[in-house]
Tab-separated table of C-alpha atoms in Angstrom:
chain	number	residue	atom	x	y	z
A	1189	PHE	CA	73.500	105.075	97.338
A	1190	ALA	CA	73.854	106.732	100.673
A	1191	PRO	CA	73.373	110.484	101.043
A	1192	ASP	CA	76.224	112.433	99.173
A	1193	GLU	CA	75.858	115.974	99.089
A	1194	ALA	CA	77.844	116.201	95.566
A	1195	LEU	CA	75.707	113.441	93.989
A	1196	GLN	CA	72.544	114.888	95.002
A	1197	ARG	CA	73.596	118.294	94.145
A	1198	ASP	CA	74.279	117.126	90.218
A	1199	GLY	CA	71.484	114.650	90.192
A	1200	LEU	CA	73.219	111.618	90.401
A	1201	HIS	CA	72.263	110.319	93.691
A	1202	GLY	CA	70.986	106.854	93.743
A	1203	ALA	CA	72.576	105.741	90.238
A	1204	ALA	CA	69.773	107.897	88.555
A	1205	ASP	CA	68.894	107.876	84.821
A	1206	VAL	CA	70.268	110.062	82.429
A	1207	LEU	CA	69.196	110.836	78.846
A	1208	MET	CA	72.014	110.090	75.984
A	1209	VAL	CA	70.797	112.669	73.418
A	1210	PRO	CA	72.317	111.820	69.953
A	1211	ASP	CA	74.366	114.369	67.979
A	1212	PRO	CA	73.123	113.384	64.585
A	1213	THR	CA	76.157	114.908	63.117
A	1214	SER	CA	78.247	112.513	64.502
A	1215	PHE	CA	76.619	109.411	62.956
A	1216	ARG	CA	78.949	106.966	60.791
A	1217	LEU	CA	78.114	103.244	59.471
A	1218	LEU	CA	80.472	100.728	60.261
A	1219	PRO	CA	82.213	98.964	57.710
A	1220	TRP	CA	83.215	96.078	59.857
A	1221	ALA	CA	79.518	95.535	61.148
A	1222	PRO	CA	77.195	95.416	58.250
A	1223	GLY	CA	73.775	97.084	59.608
A	1224	THR	CA	75.593	98.831	62.307
A	1225	GLY	CA	75.987	102.884	62.830
A	1226	TRP	CA	77.578	104.804	65.649
A	1227	LEU	CA	77.073	108.032	66.876
A	1228	LEU	CA	77.826	110.608	69.903
A	1229	CYS	CA	75.874	111.426	72.405
A	1230	ASP	CA	75.485	114.642	74.943
A	1231	LEU	CA	74.133	113.759	78.275
A	1232	HIS	CA	71.139	115.389	79.981
A	1233	PHE	CA	68.890	114.969	82.970
A	1234	ALA	CA	65.056	114.187	82.253
A	1235	ASP	CA	64.232	117.869	82.753
A	1236	GLY	CA	66.790	118.850	80.187
A	1237	ARG	CA	69.890	120.185	82.281
A	1238	PRO	CA	73.158	118.850	81.015
A	1239	VAL	CA	74.625	116.358	83.126
A	1240	PRO	CA	77.763	118.334	84.848
A	1241	LEU	CA	80.370	115.832	84.402
A	1242	CYS	CA	80.019	115.332	80.898
A	1243	SER	CA	83.490	115.723	79.412
A	1244	ARG	CA	82.131	116.484	75.756
A	1245	ARG	CA	80.344	119.312	77.194
A	1246	LEU	CA	83.373	120.549	79.216
A	1247	TYR	CA	85.295	120.888	76.216
A	1248	ARG	CA	82.660	122.495	74.425
A	1249	ARG	CA	82.606	125.076	77.182
A	1250	ALA	CA	86.510	125.710	76.651
A	1251	LEU	CA	85.937	126.057	72.920
A	1252	GLU	CA	83.386	128.669	73.771
A	1253	ARG	CA	85.910	130.540	75.653
A	1254	LEU	CA	88.705	130.240	72.976
A	1255	GLY	CA	86.011	131.549	70.547
A	1256	ALA	CA	85.059	134.698	72.830
A	1257	ALA	CA	88.657	135.554	72.759
A	1258	GLY	CA	88.472	135.494	68.845
A	1259	TYR	CA	89.975	131.859	68.199
A	1260	ASP	CA	89.285	128.191	67.105
A	1261	PHE	CA	91.332	125.528	67.775
A	1262	MET	CA	93.179	123.289	65.514
A	1263	ALA	CA	94.582	119.944	66.589
A	1264	GLY	CA	96.412	117.039	64.764
A	1265	LEU	CA	96.323	113.629	66.204
A	1266	GLU	CA	99.591	111.491	66.255
A	1267	VAL	CA	98.788	108.568	68.332
A	1268	GLU	CA	101.214	105.374	69.390
A	1269	PHE	CA	100.047	101.900	70.517
A	1270	HIS	CA	100.461	98.032	70.378
A	1271	ILE	CA	98.900	95.619	68.036
A	1272	PHE	CA	99.357	92.109	69.127
A	1273	LYS	CA	98.423	88.820	67.843
A	1274	LEU	CA	95.789	87.399	69.938
A	1275	ALA	CA	96.807	83.961	71.409
A	1276	ASP	CA	94.461	83.069	74.181
A	1277	PRO	CA	91.394	85.834	74.807
A	1278	ARG	CA	91.328	84.254	78.404
A	1279	LEU	CA	87.508	83.688	78.436
A	1280	ALA	CA	87.249	80.667	80.989
A	1281	PRO	CA	84.937	81.482	83.644
A	1282	GLY	CA	87.562	81.780	86.257
A	1283	ASP	CA	89.228	84.706	84.024
A	1284	ALA	CA	86.069	86.630	84.133
A	1285	GLY	CA	86.365	89.082	87.020
A	1286	GLN	CA	83.529	91.282	88.170
A	1287	PRO	CA	82.519	95.024	88.166
A	1288	GLY	CA	85.583	96.768	89.547
A	1289	GLN	CA	87.658	93.889	89.116
A	1290	PRO	CA	88.958	93.347	85.384
A	1291	GLY	CA	89.084	89.681	84.089
A	1292	ALA	CA	92.615	88.224	83.236
A	1293	PRO	CA	93.688	89.857	80.475
A	1294	PRO	CA	94.403	88.114	77.018
A	1295	GLU	CA	97.448	86.314	76.160
A	1296	VAL	CA	99.257	87.633	72.902
A	1297	SER	CA	102.575	87.131	70.705
A	1298	LEU	CA	104.173	89.755	68.869
A	1299	LEU	CA	104.039	90.837	65.320
A	1300	THR	CA	107.517	92.166	64.892
A	1301	GLN	CA	110.692	91.912	66.796
A	1302	GLY	CA	113.402	94.492	67.472
A	1303	TYR	CA	113.386	98.065	67.180
A	1304	GLN	CA	113.986	98.403	63.440
A	1305	TYR	CA	112.114	102.001	63.159
A	1306	LEU	CA	110.339	102.470	59.891
A	1307	THR	CA	111.980	99.255	58.092
A	1308	GLU	CA	110.381	97.903	55.348
A	1309	GLN	CA	110.697	94.304	56.658
A	1310	ARG	CA	109.134	95.493	59.753
A	1311	TYR	CA	106.219	97.102	58.060
A	1312	ASP	CA	105.692	94.180	55.465
A	1313	GLN	CA	104.789	92.058	59.144
A	1314	PHE	CA	102.351	94.661	59.798
A	1315	ASP	CA	101.082	95.164	56.641
A	1316	PRO	CA	98.027	92.352	56.873
A	1317	ILE	CA	96.208	94.076	59.794
A	1318	PHE	CA	97.453	97.636	58.634
A	1319	ASP	CA	95.710	97.334	55.385
A	1320	ILE	CA	92.498	96.155	57.260
A	1321	LEU	CA	92.831	99.077	59.503
A	1322	ARG	CA	93.489	101.553	56.662
A	1323	ARG	CA	90.511	100.397	54.641
A	1324	ASP	CA	88.208	100.789	57.395
A	1325	LEU	CA	89.277	103.837	59.101
A	1326	GLN	CA	89.235	105.567	55.672
A	1327	GLN	CA	85.741	104.222	54.871
A	1328	LEU	CA	84.601	105.534	58.534
A	1329	GLY	CA	85.631	109.151	57.126
A	1330	LEU	CA	88.289	109.423	59.595
A	1331	PRO	CA	91.272	111.643	58.257
A	1332	LEU	CA	93.958	109.675	58.067
A	1333	ARG	CA	96.992	110.831	57.301
A	1334	SER	CA	99.814	108.186	57.605
A	1335	LEU	CA	100.696	105.068	59.502
A	1336	GLU	CA	104.106	103.566	60.283
A	1337	VAL	CA	105.868	100.941	62.723
A	1338	GLU	CA	107.145	102.558	65.515
A	1339	PHE	CA	110.319	101.858	67.741
A	1340	GLY	CA	109.337	99.049	69.961
A	1341	PRO	CA	108.170	95.425	68.811
A	1342	SER	CA	104.482	95.358	67.991
A	1343	GLN	CA	104.300	99.170	67.908
A	1344	ALA	CA	102.675	101.580	65.776
A	1345	GLU	CA	101.710	104.983	65.170
A	1346	PHE	CA	98.968	106.600	63.052
A	1347	THR	CA	98.708	110.132	62.426
A	1348	LEU	CA	95.488	112.038	61.877
A	1349	SER	CA	95.126	115.174	59.748
A	1350	PRO	CA	94.113	118.415	61.585
A	1351	GLY	CA	90.784	119.490	62.413
A	1352	ILE	CA	88.757	122.109	64.214
A	1353	GLY	CA	86.876	122.268	67.230
A	1354	LEU	CA	85.252	119.068	68.365
A	1355	ALA	CA	86.352	117.213	65.384
A	1356	PRO	CA	89.485	116.159	66.572
A	1357	ALA	CA	88.434	114.859	70.223
A	1358	ASP	CA	85.412	112.994	68.350
A	1359	ASP	CA	87.754	111.506	66.051
A	1360	MET	CA	89.948	110.206	68.521
A	1361	ILE	CA	86.954	108.557	70.552
A	1362	LEU	CA	86.006	106.836	67.387
A	1363	PHE	CA	89.251	105.878	66.296
A	1364	ARG	CA	90.705	104.027	69.749
A	1365	SER	CA	86.924	102.296	69.585
A	1366	ALA	CA	87.404	101.418	65.748
A	1367	VAL	CA	91.219	99.927	66.099
A	1368	LYS	CA	90.323	97.830	69.089
A	1369	GLN	CA	87.315	96.368	67.430
A	1370	ILE	CA	88.573	95.766	63.814
A	1371	CYS	CA	91.504	94.136	65.346
A	1372	ARG	CA	89.810	91.757	67.802
A	1373	ARG	CA	87.596	90.430	64.606
A	1374	HIS	CA	90.605	89.873	62.812
A	1375	GLY	CA	92.350	87.834	65.445
A	1376	TYR	CA	94.572	90.784	67.027
A	1377	HIS	CA	94.784	92.459	70.259
A	1378	ALA	CA	95.389	96.427	69.927
A	1379	THR	CA	96.073	98.279	73.256
A	1380	PHE	CA	96.257	101.998	74.028
A	1381	MET	CA	98.084	101.161	77.371
A	1382	CYS	CA	101.060	103.183	77.705
A	1383	ARG	CA	103.465	100.468	78.598
A	1384	PRO	CA	102.026	96.892	78.307
A	1385	LYS	CA	103.653	94.528	81.018
A	1386	LEU	CA	105.616	92.504	78.358
A	1387	PRO	CA	109.189	92.178	77.597
A	1388	ASN	CA	111.190	94.827	75.816
A	1389	ALA	CA	107.770	96.843	75.337
A	1390	MET	CA	107.952	100.524	74.832
A	1391	SER	CA	106.054	103.400	76.119
A	1392	SER	CA	103.342	104.681	73.667
A	1393	GLY	CA	102.602	108.434	73.738
A	1394	TRP	CA	99.908	110.961	72.117
A	1395	HIS	CA	101.196	113.748	70.769
A	1396	LEU	CA	99.052	116.556	70.362
A	1397	HIS	CA	99.651	119.143	67.505
A	1398	GLN	CA	97.786	122.363	68.161
A	1399	SER	CA	97.539	125.854	66.832
A	1400	LEU	CA	94.681	128.757	67.360
A	1401	ARG	CA	93.104	129.784	64.246
A	1402	GLU	CA	91.737	133.444	64.012
A	1403	ARG	CA	88.093	133.636	63.442
A	1404	ALA	CA	88.615	137.124	61.476
A	1405	GLY	CA	90.023	135.689	58.292
A	1406	GLY	CA	91.126	132.278	59.261
A	1407	ALA	CA	94.740	132.651	59.609
A	1408	ASN	CA	97.023	130.778	61.936
A	1409	ALA	CA	97.764	132.824	64.896
A	1410	PHE	CA	100.900	131.144	65.799
A	1411	VAL	CA	102.499	132.189	62.247
A	1412	SER	CA	105.697	134.614	63.127
A	1413	ARG	CA	106.284	137.590	61.277
A	1414	SER	CA	109.645	138.421	62.675
A	1415	ASP	CA	113.010	136.197	63.153
A	1416	GLU	CA	111.046	134.502	66.121
A	1417	PRO	CA	109.733	130.704	65.477
A	1418	LEU	CA	106.186	131.827	66.795
A	1419	SER	CA	103.996	134.767	67.074
A	1420	PRO	CA	103.612	136.562	70.075
A	1421	VAL	CA	100.274	135.008	70.341
A	1422	GLY	CA	102.033	131.718	69.845
A	1423	ARG	CA	104.619	132.477	72.896
A	1424	HIS	CA	102.219	133.267	75.203
A	1425	TYR	CA	100.064	130.292	74.484
A	1426	LEU	CA	103.426	128.293	74.884
A	1427	ALA	CA	104.051	129.658	78.103
A	1428	GLY	CA	100.484	128.743	79.464
A	1429	LEU	CA	101.018	125.426	78.661
A	1430	LEU	CA	104.234	125.258	80.520
A	1431	ALA	CA	102.788	127.154	83.728
A	1432	HIS	CA	100.020	124.725	84.253
A	1433	ALA	CA	101.998	121.937	82.843
A	1434	ARG	CA	102.077	119.705	86.318
A	1435	GLY	CA	98.375	120.244	86.941
A	1436	ALA	CA	97.156	119.522	83.473
A	1437	THR	CA	99.281	116.319	83.512
A	1438	ALA	CA	96.318	114.955	85.407
A	1439	PHE	CA	93.979	114.955	82.232
A	1440	SER	CA	96.960	114.408	79.639
A	1441	THR	CA	97.993	111.056	81.585
A	1442	PRO	CA	95.208	109.810	83.560
A	1443	THR	CA	96.414	106.306	84.381
A	1444	ILE	CA	98.735	104.981	87.214
A	1445	ASN	CA	100.663	103.093	83.984
A	1446	GLY	CA	101.154	106.441	81.852
A	1447	TYR	CA	103.726	107.644	84.207
A	1448	LYS	CA	106.329	104.699	83.489
A	1449	ARG	CA	106.675	106.724	80.266
A	1450	TYR	CA	108.593	110.043	81.624
A	1451	ARG	CA	112.131	109.479	81.543
A	1452	PRO	CA	115.060	111.643	80.624
A	1453	ASN	CA	117.160	110.932	77.291
A	1454	SER	CA	114.467	109.436	75.816
A	1455	LEU	CA	111.715	110.159	73.188
A	1456	ALA	CA	109.290	111.580	76.262
A	1457	PRO	CA	109.448	114.694	78.360
A	1458	ASP	CA	110.231	114.718	81.880
A	1459	ARG	CA	110.120	118.532	82.755
A	1460	ALA	CA	107.992	121.510	81.479
A	1461	ILE	CA	110.132	123.015	78.784
A	1462	TRP	CA	109.907	123.913	75.331
A	1463	GLY	CA	112.293	123.494	72.302
A	1464	VAL	CA	112.450	124.403	68.461
A	1465	ASP	CA	112.065	121.183	66.846
A	1466	ASN	CA	113.410	119.110	69.503
A	1467	ARG	CA	111.721	115.659	70.450
A	1468	GLY	CA	112.976	115.692	73.970
A	1469	ALA	CA	111.380	118.564	75.296
A	1470	MET	CA	107.457	118.797	76.594
A	1471	VAL	CA	106.572	121.223	73.812
A	1472	ARG	CA	108.107	121.113	70.549
A	1473	ALA	CA	107.854	123.985	68.461
A	1474	VAL	CA	107.537	123.320	64.710
A	1475	GLY	CA	107.626	125.732	61.983
A	1476	ARG	CA	109.501	128.674	61.016
A	1477	PRO	CA	108.526	132.612	60.146
A	1478	GLY	CA	105.998	132.675	57.759
A	1479	ASP	CA	105.280	128.917	57.719
A	1480	ALA	CA	101.483	128.548	57.621
A	1481	GLY	CA	101.682	124.732	59.183
A	1482	THR	CA	103.383	126.582	62.497
A	1483	ARG	CA	102.121	124.638	65.488
A	1484	LEU	CA	102.919	123.233	69.074
A	1485	GLU	CA	103.572	119.644	69.714
A	1486	ASN	CA	102.729	118.685	73.082
A	1487	ARG	CA	104.265	115.551	73.787
A	1488	VAL	CA	103.166	114.887	77.289
A	1489	GLY	CA	100.235	112.847	76.772
A	1490	GLU	CA	99.213	109.231	76.846
A	1491	PRO	CA	97.133	107.300	74.079
A	1492	ALA	CA	94.554	106.313	76.759
A	1493	ALA	CA	93.568	109.987	77.735
A	1494	ASN	CA	89.970	111.060	77.526
A	1495	PRO	CA	90.615	113.729	74.691
A	1496	TYR	CA	87.800	116.256	75.655
A	1497	LEU	CA	89.664	116.738	79.052
A	1498	TYR	CA	93.079	116.644	77.396
A	1499	MET	CA	92.165	119.286	75.204
A	1500	ALA	CA	90.079	121.463	77.296
A	1501	ALA	CA	92.954	121.612	79.822
A	1502	GLN	CA	95.513	122.640	76.809
A	1503	ILE	CA	92.737	125.549	75.809
A	1504	HIS	CA	92.461	127.072	79.469
A	1505	SER	CA	96.284	126.547	79.791
A	1506	GLY	CA	96.799	128.405	76.877
A	1507	LEU	CA	94.220	131.196	77.395
A	1508	ASP	CA	96.053	131.868	80.830
A	1509	GLY	CA	99.413	132.412	78.997
A	1510	MET	CA	97.714	134.865	76.527
A	1511	ALA	CA	95.626	136.730	78.972
A	1512	ARG	CA	98.610	137.468	81.313
A	1513	ARG	CA	101.013	137.833	78.487
A	1514	LEU	CA	103.254	135.072	79.890
A	1515	ASP	CA	106.850	134.349	78.288
A	1516	PRO	CA	107.946	130.946	77.803
A	1517	GLY	CA	111.709	131.749	77.864
A	1518	PRO	CA	114.396	130.708	75.407
A	1519	SER	CA	114.342	127.569	73.748
A	1520	ALA	CA	116.015	124.545	75.155
A	1521	ASP	CA	118.975	122.958	73.414
A	1522	ALA	CA	119.160	120.241	76.250
A	1523	PRO	CA	115.675	119.510	77.346
A	1524	TYR	CA	116.823	116.817	80.030
A	1525	GLU	CA	119.125	119.333	81.569
A	1526	THR	CA	117.963	122.600	81.610
A	1527	ALA	CA	116.392	123.861	84.709
A	1528	ALA	CA	112.388	123.779	84.758
A	1529	PRO	CA	109.800	122.504	86.890
A	1530	LEU	CA	109.443	118.673	86.559
A	1531	LEU	CA	106.606	116.515	85.633
A	1532	PRO	CA	104.919	114.119	88.055
A	1533	THR	CA	106.257	111.248	88.342
A	1534	SER	CA	103.238	109.260	89.572
A	1535	LEU	CA	99.493	109.874	89.303
A	1536	ALA	CA	99.194	110.607	93.046
A	1537	GLU	CA	101.903	113.503	92.422
A	1538	ALA	CA	99.798	114.727	89.377
A	1539	LEU	CA	96.554	114.960	91.198
A	1540	ALA	CA	98.145	117.041	93.970
A	1541	ALA	CA	99.237	119.532	91.341
A	1542	LEU	CA	95.869	119.610	89.662
A	1543	ARG	CA	94.227	120.351	93.165
A	1544	ALA	CA	96.935	123.035	93.908
A	1545	ASP	CA	96.616	124.813	90.515
A	1546	ASP	CA	93.536	127.208	91.429
A	1547	TYR	CA	93.273	128.474	87.783
A	1548	LEU	CA	92.653	125.124	86.237
A	1549	ARG	CA	90.265	123.911	88.999
A	1550	ASP	CA	88.015	127.030	88.193
A	1551	SER	CA	88.678	126.679	84.629
A	1552	MET	CA	87.607	123.141	84.209
A	1553	GLY	CA	84.797	123.469	86.822
A	1554	ALA	CA	85.418	123.344	90.359
A	1555	ALA	CA	82.391	120.563	90.832
A	1556	PHE	CA	83.936	118.615	88.011
A	1557	VAL	CA	87.505	118.370	89.201
A	1558	ASP	CA	86.408	117.959	92.601
A	1559	CYS	CA	84.426	114.338	91.152
A	1560	TYR	CA	87.484	113.722	89.247
A	1561	LEU	CA	89.889	113.901	91.898
A	1562	ARG	CA	87.802	111.459	93.980
A	1563	ILE	CA	87.596	109.040	91.305
A	1564	LYS	CA	91.264	108.872	90.361
A	1565	GLU	CA	92.141	108.883	93.942
A	1566	ALA	CA	89.794	105.407	94.310
A	1567	GLU	CA	91.743	104.159	91.522
A	1568	LEU	CA	94.939	104.895	93.494
A	1569	GLN	CA	93.678	103.480	96.737
A	1570	ARG	CA	92.580	100.219	94.582
A	1571	PHE	CA	96.100	99.941	93.254
A	1572	GLN	CA	97.858	100.793	96.310
A	1573	LEU	CA	96.042	97.488	98.133
A	1574	GLU	CA	97.289	94.975	95.046
A	1575	VAL	CA	100.509	93.117	96.058
A	1576	SER	CA	102.979	93.804	92.962
A	1577	ASP	CA	105.460	91.104	91.505
A	1578	TRP	CA	108.270	93.322	92.457
A	1579	GLU	CA	107.214	92.796	96.416
A	1580	GLN	CA	107.029	89.344	96.236
A	1581	ARG	CA	110.285	89.153	94.568
A	1582	GLU	CA	111.661	91.742	97.048
A	1583	TYR	CA	110.454	90.103	100.263
A	1584	PHE	CA	108.857	86.660	100.031
A	1585	ASP	CA	112.061	84.785	99.982
A	1586	LEU	CA	114.168	87.448	101.972
A	1587	PHE	CA	112.280	87.524	105.163
């Protein structure tokens, strides 16, 4: 509420009103809430100007830039998350919290034990809620492709078929919201937090499968016509993802918790490297010469990421690789040993990398990036003021 040049310039000073203009093409009826509709809106000021911080608009701008180069963006979603049985919602007045200070998290119990990946016995334990989710998500019109039991206890993975342009990002927004609402109504708690603070919990990732479709003819621009796994366009695009990987991580992994996932010799990356069908690399190239399904799977993201910002950063990074005809180097057979820039190990490091990436800052919008950095750094400051369980164990009795 005090004078602030940036907020005044952007029309947001004093908690000013904005208009939510509905996108009628996004309208859906909610199967789990009779008589209730859901739709997306774009943000504008009263005089019609678009709100500059609207992430859906920022993604549209990236798509328009890609379109001017002759391509459409195609993306498929592979999302890991956890589903627990809700034991105690923690709704006592003392648990309530207040704005800026979330209330006590719910108490939960597991649906499965152990790490029996894809076994039918574990699937049977998930099936009661899986069946409900499958029914409602399909009725909602989401392009649900598969659902499975993931590695960790109570961990699931759902995939959505690839879509073009805005659709995959909009689908991710609706998917997360729908899963959480459906689960809660049936006595479950779903979380897209990367690594819950529960014994034996596994980290969850969001792997973004992506390719470019030529506007002239509709062909997949990544399909190789030689012995290489990717076309020249695909290689340049891939090189751009690697070149801006450190700065773009602030959008693919925007939470403090998400950096607990990056570790060597796991199914998560720790450096900006690529490999042919290698799940230890940051970017996994999938396909072979002549394969119409050729694509890049970026394994860097966490499921809590804003899909509009995640995908926009991918497009801008790839376009830079294409414009400068960058080379990604050879495929890494040992992705945790090959020399390559390490991914940030903390949100603070990722924000510093974004601030240092002039190209990403200009592409995403300097005013937006400055505001984003300000918000995320305030989040870090709040975290650093908290006394952790580790500090209590380490120092309380010793000193």
